[in-house]
Coordinates of C-alpha atoms and ligand atoms in Angstrom, one line a residue:
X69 CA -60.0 -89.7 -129.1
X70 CA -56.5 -89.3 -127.5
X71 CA -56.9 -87.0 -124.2
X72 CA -60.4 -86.6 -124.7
X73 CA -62.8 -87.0 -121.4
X74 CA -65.9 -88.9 -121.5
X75 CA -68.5 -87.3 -119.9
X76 CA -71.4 -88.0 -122.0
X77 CA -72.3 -90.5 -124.4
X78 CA -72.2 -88.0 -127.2
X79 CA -69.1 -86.4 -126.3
X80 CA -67.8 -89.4 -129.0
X81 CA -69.4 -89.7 -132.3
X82 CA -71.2 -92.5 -133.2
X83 CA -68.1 -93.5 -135.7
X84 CA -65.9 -93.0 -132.3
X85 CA -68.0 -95.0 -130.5
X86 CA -67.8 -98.1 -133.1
X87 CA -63.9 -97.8 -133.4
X88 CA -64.0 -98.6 -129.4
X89 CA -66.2 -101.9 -129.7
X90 CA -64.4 -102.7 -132.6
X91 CA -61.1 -102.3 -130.5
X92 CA -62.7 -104.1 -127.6
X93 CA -63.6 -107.1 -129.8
X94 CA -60.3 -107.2 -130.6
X95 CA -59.2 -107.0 -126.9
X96 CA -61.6 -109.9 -126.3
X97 CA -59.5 -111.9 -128.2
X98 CA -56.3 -111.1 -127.4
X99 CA -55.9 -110.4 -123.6
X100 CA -52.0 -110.8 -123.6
X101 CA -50.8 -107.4 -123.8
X102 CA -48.5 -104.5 -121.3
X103 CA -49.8 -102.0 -123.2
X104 CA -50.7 -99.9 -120.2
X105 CA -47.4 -100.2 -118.1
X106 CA -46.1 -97.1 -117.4
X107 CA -49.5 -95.5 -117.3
X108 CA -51.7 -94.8 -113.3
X109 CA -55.6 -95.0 -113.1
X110 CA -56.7 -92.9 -110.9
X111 CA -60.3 -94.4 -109.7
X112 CA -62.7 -92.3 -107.6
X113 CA -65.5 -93.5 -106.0
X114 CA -68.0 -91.2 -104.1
X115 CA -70.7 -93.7 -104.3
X116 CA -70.6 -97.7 -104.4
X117 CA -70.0 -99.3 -106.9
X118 CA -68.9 -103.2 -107.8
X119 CA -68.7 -103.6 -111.3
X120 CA -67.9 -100.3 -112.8
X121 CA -64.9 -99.6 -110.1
X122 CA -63.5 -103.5 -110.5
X123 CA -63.8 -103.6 -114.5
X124 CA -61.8 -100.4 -114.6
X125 CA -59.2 -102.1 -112.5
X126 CA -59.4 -105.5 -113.8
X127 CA -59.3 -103.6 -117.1
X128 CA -56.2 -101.8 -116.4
X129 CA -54.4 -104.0 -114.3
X130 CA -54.8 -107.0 -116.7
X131 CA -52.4 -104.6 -119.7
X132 CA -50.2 -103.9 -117.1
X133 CA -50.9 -100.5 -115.7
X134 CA -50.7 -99.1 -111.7
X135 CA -54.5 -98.0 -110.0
X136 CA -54.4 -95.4 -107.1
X137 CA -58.1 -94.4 -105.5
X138 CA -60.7 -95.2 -103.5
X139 CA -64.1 -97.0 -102.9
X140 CA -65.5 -94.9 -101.2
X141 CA -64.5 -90.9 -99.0
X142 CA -64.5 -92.5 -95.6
X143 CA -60.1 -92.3 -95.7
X144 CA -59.8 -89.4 -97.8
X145 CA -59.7 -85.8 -96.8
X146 CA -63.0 -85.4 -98.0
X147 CA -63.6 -86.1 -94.6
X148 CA -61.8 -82.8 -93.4
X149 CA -64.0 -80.8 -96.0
X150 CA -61.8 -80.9 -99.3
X151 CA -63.6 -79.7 -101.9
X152 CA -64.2 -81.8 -105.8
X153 CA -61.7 -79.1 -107.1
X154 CA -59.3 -79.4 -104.8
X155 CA -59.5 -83.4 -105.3
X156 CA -59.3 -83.4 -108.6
X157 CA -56.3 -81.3 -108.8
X158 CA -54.5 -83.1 -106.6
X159 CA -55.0 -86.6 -108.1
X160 CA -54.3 -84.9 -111.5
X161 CA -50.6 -84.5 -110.1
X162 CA -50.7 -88.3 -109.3
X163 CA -52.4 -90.3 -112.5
X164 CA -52.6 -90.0 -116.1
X165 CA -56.5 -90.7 -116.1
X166 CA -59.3 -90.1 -113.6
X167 CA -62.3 -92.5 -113.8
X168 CA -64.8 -90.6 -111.3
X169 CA -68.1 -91.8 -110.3
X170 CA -69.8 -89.2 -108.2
X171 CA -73.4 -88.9 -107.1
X172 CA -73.8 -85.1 -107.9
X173 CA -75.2 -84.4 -112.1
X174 CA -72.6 -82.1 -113.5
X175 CA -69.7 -83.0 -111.1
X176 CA -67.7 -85.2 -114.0
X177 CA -68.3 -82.3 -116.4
X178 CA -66.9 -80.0 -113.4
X179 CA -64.3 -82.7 -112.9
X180 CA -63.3 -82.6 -116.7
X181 CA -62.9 -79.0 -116.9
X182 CA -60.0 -78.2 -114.3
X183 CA -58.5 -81.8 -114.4
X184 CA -54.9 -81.5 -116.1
X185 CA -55.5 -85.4 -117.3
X186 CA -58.4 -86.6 -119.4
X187 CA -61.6 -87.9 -116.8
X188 CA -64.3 -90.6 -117.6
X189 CA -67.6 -90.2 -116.4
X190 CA -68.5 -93.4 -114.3
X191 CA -72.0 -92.4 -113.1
X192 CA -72.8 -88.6 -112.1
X193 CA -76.0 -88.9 -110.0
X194 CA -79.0 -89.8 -112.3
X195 CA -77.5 -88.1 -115.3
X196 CA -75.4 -90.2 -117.4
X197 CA -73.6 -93.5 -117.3
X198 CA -71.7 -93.7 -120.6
X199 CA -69.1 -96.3 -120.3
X200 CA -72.0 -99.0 -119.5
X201 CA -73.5 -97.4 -122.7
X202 CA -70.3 -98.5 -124.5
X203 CA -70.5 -102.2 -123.1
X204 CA -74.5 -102.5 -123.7
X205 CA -74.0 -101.0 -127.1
X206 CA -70.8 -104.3 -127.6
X207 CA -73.4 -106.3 -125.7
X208 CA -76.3 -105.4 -128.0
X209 CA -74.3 -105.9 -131.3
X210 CA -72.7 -109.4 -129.8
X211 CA -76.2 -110.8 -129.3
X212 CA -78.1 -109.0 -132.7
X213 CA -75.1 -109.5 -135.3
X214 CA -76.1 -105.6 -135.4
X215 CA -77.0 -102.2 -133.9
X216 CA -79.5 -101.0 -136.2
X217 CA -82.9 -101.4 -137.0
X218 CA -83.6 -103.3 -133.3
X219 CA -86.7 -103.7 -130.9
X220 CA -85.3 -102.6 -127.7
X221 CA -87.8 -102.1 -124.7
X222 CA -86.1 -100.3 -120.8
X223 CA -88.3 -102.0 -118.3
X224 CA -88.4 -100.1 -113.9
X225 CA -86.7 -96.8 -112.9
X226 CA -86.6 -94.8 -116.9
X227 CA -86.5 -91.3 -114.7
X228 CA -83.5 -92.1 -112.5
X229 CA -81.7 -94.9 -114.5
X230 CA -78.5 -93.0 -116.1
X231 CA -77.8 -96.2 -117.7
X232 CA -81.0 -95.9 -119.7
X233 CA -80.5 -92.5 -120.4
X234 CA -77.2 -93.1 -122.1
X235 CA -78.3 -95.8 -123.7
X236 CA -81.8 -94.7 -125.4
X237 CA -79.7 -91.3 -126.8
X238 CA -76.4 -93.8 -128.3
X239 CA -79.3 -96.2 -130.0
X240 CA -81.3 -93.0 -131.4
X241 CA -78.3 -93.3 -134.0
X242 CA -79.9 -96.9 -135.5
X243 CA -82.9 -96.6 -136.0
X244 CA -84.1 -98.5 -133.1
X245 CA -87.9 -98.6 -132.0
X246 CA -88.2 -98.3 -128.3
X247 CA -90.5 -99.8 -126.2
X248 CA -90.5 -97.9 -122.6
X249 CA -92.0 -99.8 -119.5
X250 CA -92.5 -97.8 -116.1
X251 CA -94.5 -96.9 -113.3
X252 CA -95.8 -93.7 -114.0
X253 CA -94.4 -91.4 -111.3
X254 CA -90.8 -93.4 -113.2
X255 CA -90.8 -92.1 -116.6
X256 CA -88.2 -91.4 -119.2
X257 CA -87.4 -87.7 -118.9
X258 CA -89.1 -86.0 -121.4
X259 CA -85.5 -84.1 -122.2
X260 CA -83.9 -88.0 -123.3
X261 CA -87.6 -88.5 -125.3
X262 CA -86.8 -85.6 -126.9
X263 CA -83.8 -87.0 -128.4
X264 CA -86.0 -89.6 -129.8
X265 CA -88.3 -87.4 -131.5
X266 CA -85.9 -85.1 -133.1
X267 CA -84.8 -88.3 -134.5
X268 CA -88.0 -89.3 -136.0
X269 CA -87.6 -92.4 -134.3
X270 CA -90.7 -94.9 -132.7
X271 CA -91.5 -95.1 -129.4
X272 CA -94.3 -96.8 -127.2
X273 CA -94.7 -96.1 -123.6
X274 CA -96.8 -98.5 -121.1
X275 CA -97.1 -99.3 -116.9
X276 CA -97.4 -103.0 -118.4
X277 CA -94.3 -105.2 -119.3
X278 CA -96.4 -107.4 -121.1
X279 CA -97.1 -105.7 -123.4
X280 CA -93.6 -105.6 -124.8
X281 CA -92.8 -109.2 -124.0
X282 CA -93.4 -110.6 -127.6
X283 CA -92.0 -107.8 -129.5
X284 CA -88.4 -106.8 -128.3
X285 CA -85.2 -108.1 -129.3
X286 CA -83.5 -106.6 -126.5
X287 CA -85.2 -106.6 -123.1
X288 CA -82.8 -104.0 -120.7
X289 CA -84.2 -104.6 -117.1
X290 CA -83.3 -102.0 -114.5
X291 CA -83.7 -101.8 -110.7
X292 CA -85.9 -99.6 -109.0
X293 CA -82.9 -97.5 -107.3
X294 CA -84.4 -96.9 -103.4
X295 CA -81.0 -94.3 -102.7
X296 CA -82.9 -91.4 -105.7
X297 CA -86.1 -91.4 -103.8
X298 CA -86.8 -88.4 -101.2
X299 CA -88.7 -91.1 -98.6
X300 CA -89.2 -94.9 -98.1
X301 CA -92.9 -94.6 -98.8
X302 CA -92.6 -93.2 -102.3
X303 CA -89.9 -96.7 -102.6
X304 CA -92.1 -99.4 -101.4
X305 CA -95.1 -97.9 -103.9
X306 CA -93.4 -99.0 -106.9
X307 CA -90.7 -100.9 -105.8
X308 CA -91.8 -104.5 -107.0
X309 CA -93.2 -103.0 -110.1
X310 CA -91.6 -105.5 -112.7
X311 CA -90.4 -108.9 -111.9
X312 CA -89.8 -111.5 -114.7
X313 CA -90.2 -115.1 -114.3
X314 CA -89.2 -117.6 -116.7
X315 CA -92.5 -118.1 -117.8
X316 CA -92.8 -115.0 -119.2
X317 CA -89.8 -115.7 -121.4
X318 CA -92.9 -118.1 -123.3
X319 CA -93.5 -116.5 -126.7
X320 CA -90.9 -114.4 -126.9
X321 CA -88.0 -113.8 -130.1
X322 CA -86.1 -116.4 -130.6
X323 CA -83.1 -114.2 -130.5
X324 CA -84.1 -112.2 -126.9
X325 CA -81.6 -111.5 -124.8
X326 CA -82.1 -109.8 -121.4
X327 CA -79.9 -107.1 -120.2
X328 CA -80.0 -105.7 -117.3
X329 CA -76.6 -103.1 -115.8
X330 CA -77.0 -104.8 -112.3
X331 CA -76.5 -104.7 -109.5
X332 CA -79.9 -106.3 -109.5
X333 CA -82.5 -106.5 -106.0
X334 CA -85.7 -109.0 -107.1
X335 CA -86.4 -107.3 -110.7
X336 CA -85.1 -110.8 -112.7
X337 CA -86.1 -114.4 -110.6
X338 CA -82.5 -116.3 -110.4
X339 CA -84.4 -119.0 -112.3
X340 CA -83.8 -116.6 -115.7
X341 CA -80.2 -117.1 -115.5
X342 CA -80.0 -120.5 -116.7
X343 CA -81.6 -119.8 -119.9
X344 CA -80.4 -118.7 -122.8
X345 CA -82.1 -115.6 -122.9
X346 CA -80.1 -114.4 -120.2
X347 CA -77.0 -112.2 -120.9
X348 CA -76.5 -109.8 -118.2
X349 CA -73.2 -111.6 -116.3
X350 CA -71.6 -112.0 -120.2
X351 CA -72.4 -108.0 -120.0
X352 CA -70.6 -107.0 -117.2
X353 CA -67.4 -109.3 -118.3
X354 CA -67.9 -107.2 -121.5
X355 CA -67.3 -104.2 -119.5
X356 CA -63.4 -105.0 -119.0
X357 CA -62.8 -105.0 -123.1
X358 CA -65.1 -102.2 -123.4
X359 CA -63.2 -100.2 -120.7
X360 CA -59.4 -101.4 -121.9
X361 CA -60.8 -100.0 -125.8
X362 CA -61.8 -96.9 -124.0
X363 CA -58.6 -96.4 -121.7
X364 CA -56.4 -97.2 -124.5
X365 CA -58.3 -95.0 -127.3
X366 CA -57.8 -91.9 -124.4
X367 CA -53.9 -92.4 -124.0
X368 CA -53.7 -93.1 -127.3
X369 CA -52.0 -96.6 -127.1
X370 CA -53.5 -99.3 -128.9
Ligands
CP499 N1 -73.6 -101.2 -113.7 C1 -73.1 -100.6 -112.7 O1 -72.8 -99.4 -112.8 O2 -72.8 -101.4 -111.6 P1 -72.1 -100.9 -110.3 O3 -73.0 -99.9 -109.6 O4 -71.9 -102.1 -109.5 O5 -70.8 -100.2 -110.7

């Protein structure tokens, strides 16, 4: 894995992929370490962000390394019309890793091909997310004891959530049955579905989430994302599609947990988060050891 990017999910194999939650568990452990001094994070954010920008830095700053960037273009030259390439080429100079998040598909990829340092994908557009595919694949083993063989229903946006496509293509590897929950105009791309068929895997699709509520191990709740839609009407339609209250956590697994990538809007009542069913703040703390496994795995340090 030294100096590779990581663009998409598959760009590691799945045996890649395990060494880094394995490395991360470790990490979990055993936070005392400088093992990135020396090293500069460059972190580029051309759309918001909270968790994903701080758990790199958090990640990075807690082993001792130096972060350069931004949160957003508003005091960059961007501003005066400086192109991606010219961006990218420049920072290259100044870091020894570019995390990028960026809300154009292909623009990591791009990024990845004329950066002189290795770049992580931290969200192109709708496309992929594959570092919160790392921490929901640590998440899902933490919770399960295992990856394979799981009940895993995606409940709200399946067609613009690039979490959920990351995700569903990383679990096609365990034999996982999928249980897909959406209005219809929100579908799962039928190119991620098709991942899932070559695979010979199970999958149910429905507009109802209760449907799913008894059978899944893993409930992954997204938010209906109002900044991919071309108009406010085609928002407010569907945008209170799914929201779970506790008492819908009645009859369920005993060993459910509820994921969800945040941030969230209304998709998850605040009353959830008390039980023990709930998991998604553990999840995003699980993002800083997921992320010091990956940035140590890439400069080849651990
Ligand atoms: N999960 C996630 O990507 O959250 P942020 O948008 O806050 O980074």
């Amino acid at each position: 894995m030294k100096s590779k990017s990581l663009i998409s999910i598959n760009d590691f194999t799945k045996e890649e992929q395990i060494q880094i939650l394995d490395l991360a568990s470790y990490f979990e452990k055993n936070q005392n370490q400088r093992i990135f001094e020396n090293y500069v994070i460059a972190t580029l954010f051309f759309e918001p962000s909270t968790r994903t920008r701080l758990s790199f830095e958090s990640a990075v700053n807690r082993f001792g390394g130096k972060v350069i960037g931004f949160a957003d273009t508003s005091s960059t030259s961007v501003q005066k019309g400086e192109s991606l390439k010219d961006t990218i080429l420049t920072v290259s100079n100044y870091s020894d890793l570019i995390v990028m998040r960026n809300p154009i598909e292909g623009s990591a990829r791009f990024a990845s091909e004329i950066a002189k340092v290795p770049v992580i994908n931290a969200g192109d557009g709708s496309n992929q997310h594959p570092t919160q595919t790392l921490l929901d694949l640590f998440s899902i083993r933490q919770t399960q004891g295992t990856l394979d063989n799981l009940h895993i229903a995606f409940v709200g946006d399946l067609k613009y959530g690039r979490t959920v496509h990351s995700l569903v293509i990383a679990l096609s590897n365990y034999n996982t049955t999928f249980y897909f929950v959406s209005p219809t105009e929100l579908k799962l791309p039928s190119s991620v579905k098709m991942v899932i068929k070559e695979k010979k895997l199970t999958y149910y699709q429905s507009t109802n989430i209760n449907d799913v509520m008894s059978q899944c191990d893993i409930l992954y709740m997204t938010r209906i994302q109002r900044e991919r839609f071309s108009g406010p009407l085609e928002y407010e339609r569907v945008k209170d599609s799914y929201i779970l209250h506790k008492e819908m956590l009645d009859n369920t697994k005993n060993n459910l947990k509820i994921l969800h990538p945040l941030p969230r809007v209304n998709e998850i009542s605040e009353d959830i988060d008390d039980t023990p069913q709930a998991y998604y703040f553990q999840q995003a703390l699980n993002g800083v050891y997921v992320r010091q496994a990956l940035i140590a795995s890439i400069l080849g340090v651990k």
